[in-house]
């Protein structure tokens, strides 16, 4: 999970409460259907996200953070804030590195 590009944005989106797959796709900018499926399965495997399927027609599935997943909410928000605060420095460093 730690090196995964999409886990933090998905966790951040689910921090607002349970979401359906399509709502998550809309909330996480740029993620593909396949990548969201893989990310959710990985987070579910790690015990960070739970998947609830409701016996309705049409079928409804919701994803939400588990108790363990909720413990990541604040660190993820802090990392996002840090990234936003230092974005220009990061971009400058990349420009220097890439020459």
Coordinates of C-alpha atoms in Angstrom, one line a residue:
X1 CA 0.0 0.0 0.0
X2 CA 2.7 2.5 0.9
X3 CA 4.1 2.8 -2.6
X4 CA 0.8 2.8 -4.3
X5 CA -0.2 6.0 -6.1
X6 CA -4.0 5.6 -5.6
X7 CA -4.4 4.3 -2.0
X8 CA -4.1 7.7 -0.3
X9 CA -6.6 9.5 -2.6
X10 CA -9.1 6.6 -2.2
X11 CA -8.7 6.7 1.6
X12 CA -9.1 10.4 1.5
X13 CA -12.4 10.1 -0.5
X14 CA -13.7 7.4 1.9
X15 CA -12.9 9.6 4.8
X16 CA -16.2 11.4 4.0
X17 CA -18.2 8.3 4.6
X18 CA -19.3 5.2 2.6
X19 CA -19.3 5.5 -1.1
X20 CA -20.4 3.5 -4.2
X21 CA -17.9 2.6 -6.8
X22 CA -19.1 5.2 -9.3
X23 CA -19.0 8.0 -6.7
X24 CA -15.4 7.0 -5.8
X25 CA -14.4 7.1 -9.5
X26 CA -15.7 10.6 -9.7
X27 CA -14.1 11.6 -6.4
X28 CA -10.6 10.3 -7.3
X29 CA -9.5 12.3 -10.3
X30 CA -7.8 10.4 -13.0
X31 CA -8.2 6.9 -11.7
X32 CA -9.4 4.2 -14.1
X33 CA -12.1 1.6 -13.5
X34 CA -9.5 -1.1 -13.4
X35 CA -7.1 0.7 -11.1
X36 CA -9.9 1.6 -8.7
X37 CA -11.0 -2.0 -8.6
X38 CA -7.4 -3.1 -7.8
X39 CA -6.9 -0.4 -5.2
X40 CA -10.1 -1.2 -3.4
X41 CA -9.3 -5.0 -3.4
X42 CA -5.8 -4.2 -2.0
X43 CA -7.1 -1.9 0.7
X44 CA -9.8 -4.5 1.6
X45 CA -7.1 -7.2 1.8
X46 CA -5.1 -5.0 4.1
X47 CA -8.1 -4.5 6.4
X48 CA -8.4 -0.8 5.6
X49 CA -11.6 -0.8 3.6
X50 CA -14.8 -2.9 3.8
X51 CA -17.1 -3.8 1.0
X52 CA -20.8 -4.2 1.7
X53 CA -23.2 -5.7 -0.9
X54 CA -26.9 -5.0 -0.5
X55 CA -29.5 -7.4 -1.9
X56 CA -31.3 -4.9 -3.9
X57 CA -32.3 -4.6 -7.6
X58 CA -30.2 -3.2 -9.1
X59 CA -27.4 -4.4 -6.8
X60 CA -25.8 -1.8 -4.6
X61 CA -22.2 -2.1 -3.2
X62 CA -20.7 0.4 -0.9
X63 CA -17.1 0.8 0.3
X64 CA -16.1 2.4 3.6
X65 CA -13.1 2.7 5.9
X66 CA -12.7 0.1 8.6
X67 CA -11.6 1.1 12.1
X68 CA -8.1 0.5 11.0
X69 CA -8.6 2.5 7.9
X70 CA -9.9 5.4 9.9
X71 CA -6.7 5.6 11.8
X72 CA -5.0 6.6 8.5
X73 CA -7.4 9.5 7.8
X74 CA -5.5 12.2 9.7
X75 CA -2.0 11.1 8.5
X76 CA -3.3 11.1 4.9
X77 CA -4.9 14.5 5.3
X78 CA -1.6 15.8 6.9
X79 CA 0.4 14.4 3.9
X80 CA -1.9 16.0 1.4
X81 CA -1.6 19.4 3.2
X82 CA 2.2 19.0 3.3
X83 CA 2.2 18.2 -0.4
X84 CA 0.1 21.3 -1.2
X85 CA 2.2 23.5 0.9
X86 CA 5.5 22.4 -0.7
X87 CA 4.3 21.7 -4.3
X88 CA 6.4 24.5 -5.8
X89 CA 9.5 23.3 -4.0
X90 CA 8.9 19.7 -5.2
X91 CA 8.4 20.9 -8.8
X92 CA 11.5 23.0 -8.7
X93 CA 13.5 20.0 -7.4
X94 CA 12.2 17.8 -10.1
X95 CA 13.1 20.4 -12.8
X96 CA 16.7 20.6 -11.4
X97 CA 17.0 16.8 -11.2
X98 CA 15.6 16.3 -14.7
X99 CA 18.0 18.9 -16.0

